[in-house]
CSV table of N, CA and C in Angstrom, one decimal:
chain,number,residue,atom,x,y,z
Q,1442,UNK,N,12.8,29.0,102.9
Q,1442,UNK,CA,12.6,29.7,103.8
Q,1442,UNK,C,13.4,31.1,103.8
Q,1443,UNK,N,12.8,32.3,104.2
Q,1443,UNK,CA,13.0,33.7,103.6
Q,1443,UNK,C,13.9,33.9,104.8
Q,1444,UNK,N,14.8,35.3,104.4
Q,1444,UNK,CA,15.9,35.6,105.7
Q,1444,UNK,C,15.1,36.3,106.4
Q,1445,UNK,N,15.6,36.9,107.6
Q,1445,UNK,CA,14.3,37.8,108.2
Q,1445,UNK,C,14.0,39.1,107.8
Q,1446,UNK,N,15.3,39.4,106.8
Q,1446,UNK,CA,14.6,41.1,106.6
Q,1446,UNK,C,14.8,40.8,105.0
Q,1447,UNK,N,14.2,42.1,104.6
Q,1447,UNK,CA,13.7,42.5,103.1
Q,1447,UNK,C,15.2,42.3,102.2
Q,1448,UNK,N,15.7,41.1,101.6
Q,1448,UNK,CA,17.6,41.4,100.4
Q,1448,UNK,C,16.7,42.7,99.3
Q,1449,UNK,N,17.8,43.6,99.1
Q,1449,UNK,CA,16.7,44.5,98.0
Q,1449,UNK,C,18.2,44.7,96.9
Q,1450,UNK,N,17.4,43.4,96.0
Q,1450,UNK,CA,18.6,43.3,95.0
Q,1450,UNK,C,18.0,43.1,93.9
Q,1451,UNK,N,18.1,43.4,92.5
Q,1451,UNK,CA,18.2,43.6,91.2
Q,1451,UNK,C,18.0,43.0,90.1
Q,1452,UNK,N,17.4,42.8,89.3
Q,1452,UNK,CA,18.3,42.5,88.1
Q,1452,UNK,C,17.4,42.2,86.8
Q,1453,UNK,N,17.4,42.4,85.6
Q,1453,UNK,CA,16.5,42.5,84.8
Q,1453,UNK,C,16.8,41.9,83.5
Q,1454,UNK,N,15.7,41.3,83.4
Q,1454,UNK,CA,15.7,40.8,81.5
Q,1454,UNK,C,14.6,41.1,81.0
Q,1455,UNK,N,15.3,41.3,79.4
Q,1455,UNK,CA,14.8,42.2,78.3
Q,1455,UNK,C,14.0,41.2,77.6
Q,1456,UNK,N,12.7,40.9,76.6
Q,1456,UNK,CA,12.7,40.3,75.7
Q,1456,UNK,C,10.8,41.1,75.4
Q,1457,UNK,N,10.4,40.6,74.0
Q,1457,UNK,CA,10.2,41.4,73.1
Q,1457,UNK,C,8.4,40.1,73.6
Q,1458,UNK,N,7.1,41.5,73.3
Q,1458,UNK,CA,6.2,40.6,73.8
Q,1458,UNK,C,5.5,40.2,72.6
Q,1459,UNK,N,4.8,39.0,72.4
Q,1459,UNK,CA,4.3,38.6,70.4
Q,1459,UNK,C,3.6,39.3,69.5
Q,1460,UNK,N,4.0,39.5,69.0
Q,1460,UNK,CA,2.7,39.9,68.1
Q,1460,UNK,C,1.4,39.4,67.9
Q,1461,UNK,N,0.8,40.5,68.1
Q,1461,UNK,CA,-0.6,39.9,67.7
Q,1461,UNK,C,-1.8,40.6,69.1
Q,1462,UNK,N,-0.5,40.5,70.1
Q,1462,UNK,CA,-1.0,39.9,71.6
Q,1462,UNK,C,-2.4,41.3,71.9
Q,1463,UNK,N,-2.4,42.4,71.0
Q,1463,UNK,CA,-3.4,43.2,71.1
Q,1463,UNK,C,-4.2,42.4,70.8
Q,1464,UNK,N,-4.8,41.8,68.7
Q,1464,UNK,CA,-5.6,41.4,68.5
Q,1464,UNK,C,-5.4,40.1,69.4
Q,1465,UNK,N,-5.5,39.7,69.9
Q,1465,UNK,CA,-6.0,38.3,70.9
Q,1465,UNK,C,-6.7,39.2,72.0
Q,1466,UNK,N,-6.0,40.5,73.0
Q,1466,UNK,CA,-7.0,41.4,73.4
Q,1466,UNK,C,-8.1,41.3,73.5
Q,1467,UNK,N,-7.9,42.2,71.9
Q,1467,UNK,CA,-9.3,42.5,71.4
Q,1467,UNK,C,-10.3,40.9,71.3
Q,1468,UNK,N,-10.2,40.0,70.7
Q,1468,UNK,CA,-11.2,39.1,70.9
Q,1468,UNK,C,-11.2,38.7,72.5
Q,1469,UNK,N,-10.6,39.2,72.9
Q,1469,UNK,CA,-10.8,38.6,74.8
Q,1469,UNK,C,-11.8,39.8,75.3
Q,1470,UNK,N,-12.2,40.4,74.9
Q,1470,UNK,CA,-12.8,41.7,74.9
Q,1470,UNK,C,-12.3,42.7,76.3
Q,1471,UNK,N,-10.4,43.0,76.5
Q,1471,UNK,CA,-10.0,43.6,76.5
Q,1471,UNK,C,-9.0,43.9,76.3
Q,1472,UNK,N,-8.2,44.7,76.9
Q,1472,UNK,CA,-6.7,45.2,76.9
Q,1472,UNK,C,-5.5,44.8,77.3
Q,1473,UNK,N,-4.6,44.9,76.5
Q,1473,UNK,CA,-3.1,44.3,76.7
Q,1473,UNK,C,-2.2,44.3,78.1
Q,1474,UNK,N,-2.7,45.5,78.8
Q,1474,UNK,CA,-2.7,45.0,80.2
Q,1474,UNK,C,-3.2,43.9,80.9
Q,1475,UNK,N,-4.2,43.7,80.8
Q,1475,UNK,CA,-5.1,42.6,81.7
Q,1475,UNK,C,-4.6,41.4,81.1
Q,1476,UNK,N,-4.5,41.3,79.5
Q,1476,UNK,CA,-4.2,39.7,79.4
Q,1476,UNK,C,-2.5,39.7,80.2
Q,1477,UNK,N,-1.6,40.5,79.6
Q,1477,UNK,CA,0.0,40.3,81.1
Q,1477,UNK,C,-0.4,39.8,82.2
Q,1478,UNK,N,-1.2,40.4,82.5
Q,1478,UNK,CA,-1.3,40.5,84.0
Q,1478,UNK,C,-1.8,38.8,84.2
Q,1479,UNK,N,-3.2,39.0,83.3
Q,1479,UNK,CA,-3.6,37.4,83.9
Q,1479,UNK,C,-2.6,36.2,83.5
Q,1480,UNK,N,-2.0,36.3,82.2
Q,1480,UNK,CA,-0.6,35.5,82.0
Q,1480,UNK,C,0.4,35.4,83.2
Q,1481,UNK,N,0.7,36.9,83.9
Q,1481,UNK,CA,1.7,36.7,85.0
Q,1481,UNK,C,0.8,35.6,86.0
Q,1482,UNK,N,-0.5,36.0,86.4
Q,1482,UNK,CA,-1.0,34.9,87.3
Q,1482,UNK,C,-0.6,33.9,87.0
Q,1483,UNK,N,-1.3,33.2,85.8
Q,1483,UNK,CA,-1.5,31.8,85.3
Q,1483,UNK,C,0.1,31.3,85.5
Q,1484,UNK,N,1.0,31.9,85.2
Q,1484,UNK,CA,2.8,31.6,85.4
Q,1484,UNK,C,2.5,31.4,87.0
Q,1485,UNK,N,2.0,32.3,88.1
Q,1485,UNK,CA,2.8,32.3,89.2
Q,1485,UNK,C,1.6,30.8,89.5
Q,1486,UNK,N,0.7,30.5,89.5
Q,1486,UNK,CA,-0.4,29.3,89.9
Q,1486,UNK,C,0.7,28.7,89.3
Q,1487,UNK,N,1.3,28.4,88.2
Q,1487,UNK,CA,2.1,26.8,87.5
Q,1487,UNK,C,3.3,27.0,88.6
Q,1488,UNK,N,3.8,27.6,88.7
Q,1488,UNK,CA,5.1,27.4,89.5
Q,1488,UNK,C,4.4,27.9,91.2
Q,1489,UNK,N,4.3,28.0,91.7
Q,1489,UNK,CA,3.6,28.3,92.6
Q,1489,UNK,C,2.7,27.2,93.1
Q,1490,UNK,N,1.6,27.0,92.9
Q,1490,UNK,CA,0.4,26.2,93.2
Q,1490,UNK,C,-1.1,26.9,94.0
Q,1491,UNK,N,-0.7,28.1,93.8
Q,1491,UNK,CA,-1.9,29.5,94.5
Q,1491,UNK,C,-2.3,29.8,93.4
Q,1492,UNK,N,-3.9,29.6,94.1
Q,1492,UNK,CA,-5.0,30.1,93.1
Q,1492,UNK,C,-5.5,31.0,93.9
Q,1493,UNK,N,-5.2,31.7,95.0
Q,1493,UNK,CA,-5.5,32.7,95.3
Q,1493,UNK,C,-4.6,33.7,96.0
Q,1494,UNK,N,-4.5,35.0,95.2
Q,1494,UNK,CA,-3.2,35.7,95.9
Q,1494,UNK,C,-3.4,37.2,95.4
Q,1495,UNK,N,-2.4,37.8,95.5
Q,1495,UNK,CA,-2.8,39.4,96.0
Q,1495,UNK,C,-1.6,39.8,95.2
Q,1496,UNK,N,-1.8,40.5,93.7
Q,1496,UNK,CA,-0.4,41.2,92.9
Q,1496,UNK,C,-0.7,42.3,92.8
Q,1497,UNK,N,0.2,43.3,93.2
Q,1497,UNK,CA,0.1,44.8,93.1
Q,1497,UNK,C,0.1,44.7,91.9
Q,1498,UNK,N,-1.1,46.7,91.3
Q,1498,UNK,CA,-1.0,46.8,90.1
Q,1498,UNK,C,-0.1,48.5,90.0
Q,1499,UNK,N,0.6,48.7,89.8
Q,1499,UNK,CA,1.5,50.1,89.3
Q,1499,UNK,C,-0.1,50.8,88.6
Q,1500,UNK,N,-0.6,52.3,89.3
Q,1500,UNK,CA,-1.6,52.7,88.6
Q,1500,UNK,C,-1.4,53.8,88.8
Q,1501,UNK,N,-1.6,54.9,87.3
Q,1501,UNK,CA,-0.7,55.9,87.5
Q,1501,UNK,C,-1.8,57.1,87.6
Q,1502,UNK,N,-2.8,57.1,87.9
Q,1502,UNK,CA,-4.1,57.9,88.9
Q,1502,UNK,C,-4.2,58.9,88.0
Q,1503,UNK,N,-4.5,58.7,86.7
Q,1503,UNK,CA,-4.4,60.3,85.9
Q,1503,UNK,C,-5.8,60.4,84.9
Q,1504,UNK,N,-6.9,61.0,85.7
Q,1504,UNK,CA,-7.8,61.1,84.5
Q,1504,UNK,C,-8.0,62.6,84.1
Q,1505,UNK,N,-9.2,62.9,83.0
Q,1505,UNK,CA,-8.8,64.0,82.3
Q,1505,UNK,C,-9.7,64.6,83.4
Q,1506,UNK,N,-9.5,64.8,84.2
Q,1506,UNK,CA,-10.2,66.3,84.9
Q,1506,UNK,C,-8.8,66.3,85.9
Q,1507,UNK,N,-8.0,65.7,86.0
Q,1507,UNK,CA,-6.9,66.0,86.1
Q,1507,UNK,C,-5.4,66.9,85.9
Q,1508,UNK,N,-6.7,67.5,84.6
Q,1508,UNK,CA,-5.2,67.6,83.4
Q,1508,UNK,C,-4.4,68.9,84.2
Q,1509,UNK,N,-4.9,70.0,84.8
Q,1509,UNK,CA,-4.3,70.8,86.1
Q,1509,UNK,C,-4.1,71.0,86.9
Q,1510,UNK,N,-3.3,69.4,87.9
Q,1510,UNK,CA,-2.7,69.1,88.8
Q,1510,UNK,C,-1.0,69.3,88.6
Q,1511,UNK,N,-0.1,69.7,89.4
Q,1511,UNK,CA,0.8,69.3,88.3
Q,1511,UNK,C,1.9,68.5,89.4
Q,1512,UNK,N,2.1,67.6,89.2
Q,1512,UNK,CA,3.1,66.8,89.5
Q,1512,UNK,C,2.3,64.4,89.4
Q,1513,UNK,N,3.0,64.0,90.6
Q,1513,UNK,CA,2.7,62.4,90.3
Q,1513,UNK,C,1.4,62.4,91.1
Q,1514,UNK,N,0.2,61.1,90.6
Q,1514,UNK,CA,-0.7,60.8,91.2
Q,1514,UNK,C,-0.2,59.8,91.3
Q,1515,UNK,N,0.6,58.5,90.6
Q,1515,UNK,CA,0.2,57.3,90.6
Q,1515,UNK,C,0.2,56.5,92.2
Q,1516,UNK,N,-0.3,55.2,92.2
Q,1516,UNK,CA,-0.5,54.9,93.4
Q,1516,UNK,C,-0.2,53.5,92.8
Q,1517,UNK,N,-0.5,52.4,93.8
Q,1517,UNK,CA,-0.4,50.9,93.7
Q,1517,UNK,C,-1.7,50.3,94.3
Q,1518,UNK,N,-2.2,49.4,93.3
Q,1518,UNK,CA,-3.5,49.0,94.2
Q,1518,UNK,C,-3.5,47.6,93.8
Q,1519,UNK,N,-3.7,46.5,95.2
Q,1519,UNK,CA,-3.7,45.7,95.0
Q,1519,UNK,C,-4.9,44.8,94.4
Q,1520,UNK,N,-4.7,43.7,94.8
Q,1520,UNK,CA,-5.4,43.3,93.0
Q,1520,UNK,C,-5.8,41.6,93.2
Q,1521,UNK,N,-6.7,40.9,94.1
Q,1521,UNK,CA,-7.1,39.7,94.1
Q,1521,UNK,C,-7.2,38.7,93.0
Q,1522,UNK,N,-6.1,38.1,92.6
Q,1522,UNK,CA,-7.0,37.6,91.7
Q,1522,UNK,C,-6.7,35.4,92.2
Q,1523,UNK,N,-7.6,35.1,91.4
Q,1523,UNK,CA,-7.4,33.4,91.5
Q,1523,UNK,C,-7.7,32.5,90.6
Q,1524,UNK,N,-6.6,32.8,89.8
Q,1524,UNK,CA,-5.8,31.5,88.8
Q,1524,UNK,C,-6.0,30.0,89.3
Q,1525,UNK,N,-7.5,29.4,88.8
Q,1525,UNK,CA,-7.4,28.2,89.1
Q,1525,UNK,C,-7.1,27.4,88.0
Q,1526,UNK,N,-6.3,26.3,88.0
Q,1526,UNK,CA,-6.1,25.8,87.5
Q,1526,UNK,C,-6.6,24.9,86.3
Q,1527,UNK,N,-7.7,24.6,86.4
Q,1527,UNK,CA,-9.1,24.0,86.2
Q,1527,UNK,C,-9.8,25.0,84.8
Q,1528,UNK,N,-9.2,26.4,85.5
Q,1528,UNK,CA,-10.2,27.4,84.5
Q,1528,UNK,C,-9.7,27.2,83.3
Q,1529,UNK,N,-10.2,28.0,82.1
Q,1529,UNK,CA,-9.5,28.6,80.9
Q,1529,UNK,C,-8.9,29.7,81.0
Q,1530,UNK,N,-7.8,30.6,80.3
Q,1530,UNK,CA,-7.2,31.5,80.3
Q,1530,UNK,C,-7.9,32.5,80.1
Q,1531,UNK,N,-9.3,32.2,79.1
Q,1531,UNK,CA,-10.4,33.4,78.4
Q,1531,UNK,C,-11.4,33.7,79.6
Q,1532,UNK,N,-11.1,32.8,81.2
Q,1532,UNK,CA,-11.9,32.8,82.0
Q,1532,UNK,C,-11.1,33.9,82.9
Q,1533,UNK,N,-9.7,33.3,83.0
Q,1533,UNK,CA,-9.0,34.2,84.0
Q,1533,UNK,C,-8.5,36.3,83.2
Q,1534,UNK,N,-8.8,36.0,82.0
Q,1534,UNK,CA,-8.5,37.3,81.4
Q,1534,UNK,C,-10.0,37.8,82.0
Q,1535,UNK,N,-11.2,37.4,82.1
Q,1535,UNK,CA,-12.0,37.9,82.1
Q,1535,UNK,C,-12.4,38.4,84.1
Q,1536,UNK,N,-11.8,37.7,84.3
Q,1536,UNK,CA,-11.7,38.0,86.1
Q,1536,UNK,C,-10.9,38.5,86.4
Q,1537,UNK,N,-9.6,38.9,85.5
Q,1537,UNK,CA,-8.8,39.4,86.1
Q,1537,UNK,C,-9.3,41.2,85.4
Q,1538,UNK,N,-9.8,41.2,84.1
Q,1538,UNK,CA,-10.1,42.5,84.0
Q,1538,UNK,C,-11.2,43.3,84.6
Q,1539,UNK,N,-12.4,42.3,85.3
Q,1539,UNK,CA,-13.0,43.0,86.0
Q,1539,UNK,C,-12.6,43.3,87.5
Q,1540,UNK,N,-11.4,42.5,87.8
Q,1540,UNK,CA,-10.8,42.9,89.6
Q,1540,UNK,C,-10.4,44.5,89.3
Q,1541,UNK,N,-9.3,44.2,87.7
Q,1541,UNK,CA,-8.5,45.3,88.0
Q,1541,UNK,C,-9.4,46.6,87.4
Q,1542,UNK,N,-10.6,46.9,86.9
Q,1542,UNK,CA,-11.6,47.8,86.9
Q,1542,UNK,C,-12.1,48.0,88.4
Q,1543,UNK,N,-12.9,46.9,89.4
Q,1543,UNK,CA,-13.3,47.4,90.2
Q,1543,UNK,C,-11.6,47.8,91.5
Q,1544,UNK,N,-10.8,47.6,91.2
Q,1544,UNK,CA,-9.4,47.9,91.7
Q,1544,UNK,C,-9.6,49.7,91.2
Q,1545,UNK,N,-9.4,49.5,90.1
Q,1545,UNK,CA,-9.7,51.4,89.3
Q,1545,UNK,C,-10.1,52.1,90.2
Q,1546,UNK,N,-11.4,51.7,90.4
Q,1546,UNK,CA,-12.7,52.3,90.4
Q,1546,UNK,C,-12.2,52.8,92.0
Q,1547,UNK,N,-11.3,52.5,92.8
Q,1547,UNK,CA,-10.7,52.6,94.0
Q,1547,UNK,C,-9.6,53.5,94.2
Q,1548,UNK,N,-8.7,54.3,93.1
Q,1548,UNK,CA,-7.8,54.6,92.4
Q,1548,UNK,C,-7.3,55.3,93.7
Q,1549,UNK,N,-7.8,56.2,94.2
Q,1549,UNK,CA,-7.7,57.1,95.2
Q,1549,UNK,C,-7.2,57.2,96.3
Q,1550,UNK,N,-7.9,55.7,97.0
Q,1550,UNK,CA,-6.9,55.2,98.1
Q,1550,UNK,C,-5.9,55.7,98.3
Q,1551,UNK,N,-5.4,56.4,99.4
Q,1551,UNK,CA,-3.6,56.3,99.3
Q,1551,UNK,C,-3.5,55.1,100.2
Q,1552,UNK,N,-2.4,54.3,99.9
Q,1552,UNK,CA,-1.8,53.3,99.8
Q,1552,UNK,C,-1.6,53.1,100.9
Q,1553,UNK,N,-0.8,53.5,101.6
Q,1553,UNK,CA,-0.2,53.7,103.4
Q,1553,UNK,C,-1.8,53.7,103.8
Q,1554,UNK,N,-2.7,54.5,103.6
Q,1554,UNK,CA,-3.7,54.4,104.8
Q,1554,UNK,C,-4.3,53.1,104.8
Q,1555,UNK,N,-4.4,52.4,103.3
Q,1555,UNK,CA,-4.7,51.0,103.0
Q,1555,UNK,C,-4.3,50.3,103.5
Q,1556,UNK,N,-3.1,50.0,103.7
Q,1556,UNK,CA,-1.9,49.2,104.5
Q,1556,UNK,C,-2.7,49.5,106.0
Q,1557,UNK,N,-2.7,50.9,106.5
Q,1557,UNK,CA,-2.9,51.0,107.8
Q,1557,UNK,C,-3.8,50.0,108.6
Q,1558,UNK,N,-5.1,50.3,107.5
Q,1558,UNK,CA,-6.4,50.1,108.0
Q,1558,UNK,C,-5.9,48.0,107.8
Q,1559,UNK,N,-5.6,48.1,106.9
Q,1559,UNK,CA,-5.7,46.0,106.6
Q,1559,UNK,C,-4.7,45.4,108.2
Q,1560,UNK,N,-3.5,46.4,108.0
Q,1560,UNK,CA,-3.2,46.0,109.1
Q,1560,UNK,C,-2.3,44.9,109.1
Q,1561,UNK,N,-1.4,44.4,108.3
Q,1561,UNK,CA,-0.9,43.0,107.8
Q,1561,UNK,C,0.0,43.2,109.2
Q,1562,UNK,N,0.5,41.2,109.3
Q,1562,UNK,CA,1.3,40.9,110.1
Q,1562,UNK,C,2.8,41.5,109.7
Q,1563,UNK,N,3.3,41.8,110.9
Q,1563,UNK,CA,4.9,42.8,110.9
Q,1563,UNK,C,6.0,41.3,110.3
Q,1564,UNK,N,6.0,41.2,108.4
Q,1564,UNK,CA,7.6,40.3,108.3
Q,1564,UNK,C,8.1,41.2,107.8
Q,1565,UNK,N,9.5,41.6,108.4
Q,1565,UNK,CA,10.5,42.6,108.1
Q,1565,UNK,C,11.3,41.8,106.1
Q,1566,UNK,N,10.8,40.3,105.9
Q,1566,UNK,CA,11.3,40.0,104.6
Q,1566,UNK,C,10.3,40.6,103.3
Q,1567,UNK,N,9.5,40.9,103.6
Q,1567,UNK,CA,7.9,41.0,102.7
Q,1567,UNK,C,7.4,42.8,103.1
Q,1568,UNK,N,7.2,43.0,101.5
Q,1568,UNK,CA,6.0,44.5,101.4
Q,1568,UNK,C,5.2,43.7,101.9
Q,1569,UNK,N,4.2,45.8,102.5
Q,1569,UNK,CA,2.8,45.5,102.8
Q,1569,UNK,C,2.2,44.1,102.8
Q,1570,UNK,N,1.6,44.6,101.9
Q,1570,UNK,CA,0.4,43.8,100.7
Q,1570,UNK,C,0.2,42.9,99.8
Q,1571,UNK,N,1.5,43.3,99.2
Q,1571,UNK,CA,2.1,41.9,98.2
Q,1571,UNK,C,3.3,41.8,98.0
Q,1572,UNK,N,3.7,41.1,97.2
Q,1572,UNK,CA,5.7,40.7,97.1
Q,1572,UNK,C,5.5,40.3,95.7
Q,1573,UNK,N,4.7,40.9,94.9
Q,1573,UNK,CA,4.6,40.3,93.4
Q,1573,UNK,C,3.9,41.9,92.5
Q,1574,UNK,N,4.8,43.1,92.0
Q,1574,UNK,CA,4.4,44.2,91.2
Q,1574,UNK,C,3.7,44.0,89.4
Q,1575,UNK,N,3.0,44.3,89.3
Q,1575,UNK,CA,2.8,44.3,87.7
Q,1575,UNK,C,2.7,45.9,87.1
Q,1576,UNK,N,3.5,46.1,86.6
Q,1576,UNK,CA,3.0,47.8,85.4
Q,1576,UNK,C,3.4,47.2,84.2
Q,1577,UNK,N,2.7,48.2,83.4
Q,1577,UNK,CA,2.3,48.4,82.3
Q,1577,UNK,C,1.8,50.2,81.8
Q,1578,UNK,N,2.9,50.2,81.3
Q,1578,UNK,CA,3.6,51.9,80.9
Q,1578,UNK,C,3.1,51.8,79.0
Q,1579,UNK,N,2.4,52.4,79.1
Q,1579,UNK,CA,2.2,53.0,77.4
Q,1579,UNK,C,3.7,53.3,76.8
Q,1580,UNK,N,3.9,53.1,75.4
Q,1580,UNK,CA,5.2,53.3,75.0
Q,1580,UNK,C,5.2,55.1,75.0
Q,1581,UNK,N,6.1,55.4,75.4
Q,1581,UNK,CA,6.6,56.7,76.1
Q,1581,UNK,C,7.6,57.3,74.5
Q,1582,UNK,N,6.8,58.4,74.1
Q,1582,UNK,CA,6.7,59.0,72.3
Q,1582,UNK,C,8.3,60.1,72.4
Q,1583,UNK,N,8.9,59.5,71.8
Q,1583,UNK,CA,10.6,60.4,71.1
Q,1583,UNK,C,9.7,62.2,71.2
Q,1584,UNK,N,10.4,63.2,71.5
Q,1584,UNK,CA,10.0,64.0,71.8
Q,1584,UNK,C,11.4,65.5,70.9
Q,1585,UNK,N,9.9,65.8,69.9
Q,1585,UNK,CA,11.3,66.0,68.5
Q,1585,UNK,C,11.1,67.5,68.3
Q,1586,UNK,N,11.7,68.5,68.4
Q,1586,UNK,CA,11.3,69.5,67.4
Q,1586,UNK,C,11.7,70.5,69.1
Q,1587,UNK,N,12.4,70.4,70.0
Q,1587,UNK,CA,12.4,71.4,71.1
Q,1587,UNK,C,12.8,72.6,70.9
Q,1588,UNK,N,13.6,73.2,71.4
Q,1588,UNK,CA,14.0,74.9,71.4
Q,1588,UNK,C,15.9,74.5,70.7
Q,1589,UNK,N,15.8,75.5,70.2
Q,1589,UNK,CA,17.0,75.0,69.2
Q,1589,UNK,C,16.9,73.5,68.1
Q,1590,UNK,N,16.1,72.3,67.9
Q,1590,UNK,CA,16.0,71.5,67.5
Q,1590,UNK,C,16.6,70.3,68.1
Q,1591,UNK,N,15.7,70.3,69.6
Q,1591,UNK,CA,16.3,69.8,70.5
Q,1591,UNK,C,15.8,68.5,70.8
Q,1592,UNK,N,16.0,66.9,70.7
Q,1592,UNK,CA,15.1,66.1,70.7
Q,1592,UNK,C,15.6,65.5,72.4
Q,1593,UNK,N,14.3,64.6,72.6
Q,1593,UNK,CA,14.5,63.2,73.4
Q,1593,UNK,C,13.9,62.7,73.1
Q,1594,UNK,N,14.5,61.5,74.2
Q,1594,UNK,CA,14.1,60.3,74.7
Q,1594,UNK,C,13.8,59.5,75.6
Q,1595,UNK,N,13.4,58.8,75.8
Q,1595,UNK,CA,13.3,58.1,77.1
Q,1595,UNK,C,15.1,56.8,77.2
Q,1596,UNK,N,15.0,57.2,78.6
Q,1596,UNK,CA,16.3,56.3,78.8
Q,1596,UNK,C,15.9,54.7,80.1
Q,1597,UNK,N,16.3,54.1,79.9
Q,1597,UNK,CA,16.0,52.7,80.6
Q,1597,UNK,C,17.4,52.8,81.7
Q,1598,UNK,N,17.2,53.4,83.1
Q,1598,UNK,CA,18.3,53.8,83.8
Q,1598,UNK,C,17.9,52.4,84.9
Q,1599,UNK,N,18.8,51.1,85.3
Q,1599,UNK,CA,18.9,50.2,86.1
Q,1599,UNK,C,19.1,51.1,87.4
Q,1600,UNK,N,17.7,50.4,87.9
Q,1600,UNK,CA,18.0,51.1,89.7
Q,1600,UNK,C,18.7,50.3,90.7
Q,1601,UNK,N,19.2,49.0,90.2
Q,1601,UNK,CA,20.4,48.2,91.3
Q,1601,UNK,C,19.5,47.6,92.6
Q,1602,UNK,N,18.2,47.8,92.6
Q,1602,UNK,CA,18.3,47.5,93.6
Q,1602,UNK,C,16.3,47.3,94.0
Q,1603,UNK,N,15.9,46.1,93.6
Q,1603,UNK,CA,14.4,46.3,94.3
Q,1603,UNK,C,13.5,46.2,95.2
Q,1604,UNK,N,12.6,46.4,95.0
Q,1604,UNK,CA,11.6,46.0,96.7
Q,1604,UNK,C,10.5,44.9,96.5
Q,1605,UNK,N,10.5,44.7,95.5
Q,1605,UNK,CA,9.6,43.4,95.5
Q,1605,UNK,C,10.5,41.7,95.0
Q,1606,UNK,N,9.9,41.2,95.5
Q,1606,UNK,CA,10.1,39.7,95.0
Q,1606,UNK,C,10.3,39.7,93.4
Q,1607,UNK,N,9.5,40.0,92.4
Q,1607,UNK,CA,9.5,40.2,91.3
Q,1607,UNK,C,8.3,41.6,91.4
Q,1608,UNK,N,8.9,42.2,89.9
Q,1608,UNK,CA,8.3,43.4,89.1
Q,1608,UNK,C,8.2,42.8,87.8
Q,1609,UNK,N,6.9,42.5,87.6
Q,1609,UNK,CA,7.4,42.5,86.1
Q,1609,UNK,C,6.3,44.1,85.7
Q,1610,UNK,N,7.8,45.3,84.8
Q,1610,UNK,CA,7.5,45.9,84.1
Q,1610,UNK,C,7.4,45.9,82.8
Q,1611,UNK,N,6.1,45.9,81.8
Q,1611,UNK,CA,6.0,45.9,80.6
Q,1611,UNK,C,6.1,47.1,80.1
Q,1612,UNK,N,6.4,47.5,79.1
Q,1612,UNK,CA,6.2,48.6,77.3
Q,1612,UNK,C,7.1,48.8,76.3
Q,1613,UNK,N,5.5,48.2,75.6
Q,1613,UNK,CA,5.6,48.3,74.2
Q,1613,UNK,C,6.5,48.9,73.9
């Protein structure tokens, strides 16, 4: 059973993605993020037995025509996946790729408005539409040659609290 209120506690586990994942993704006709999301769905299906789930996808929301817009355009996209135990992983990857493409076609829909329209049951121990969030961020470049030779690089800062039951954040 779950506590009646959401517990905001975070733990981080670091790991390295297998070498050749980009090659495998290419053979499957998709990208590394879709393969990783499909793998996450397969693992969740294995542990929970659920063959129908909604996972959250953190989406940057930027397009080429947004280059003049200042500020974040990120959004959360709910993605419905059906990882059947009898399906091949290649089929799950294909289905996941199709669902991600469908969701990103609607990436401008405000998440808060979507929650209002869906009107999920109120459960203070859960988030509105999904309990598992998937984020894939391209490797952040090191910035060299700033004023006076200043360099900058990304630094991971632990938040100490988490909003989701599981948040898989991948960055090569």
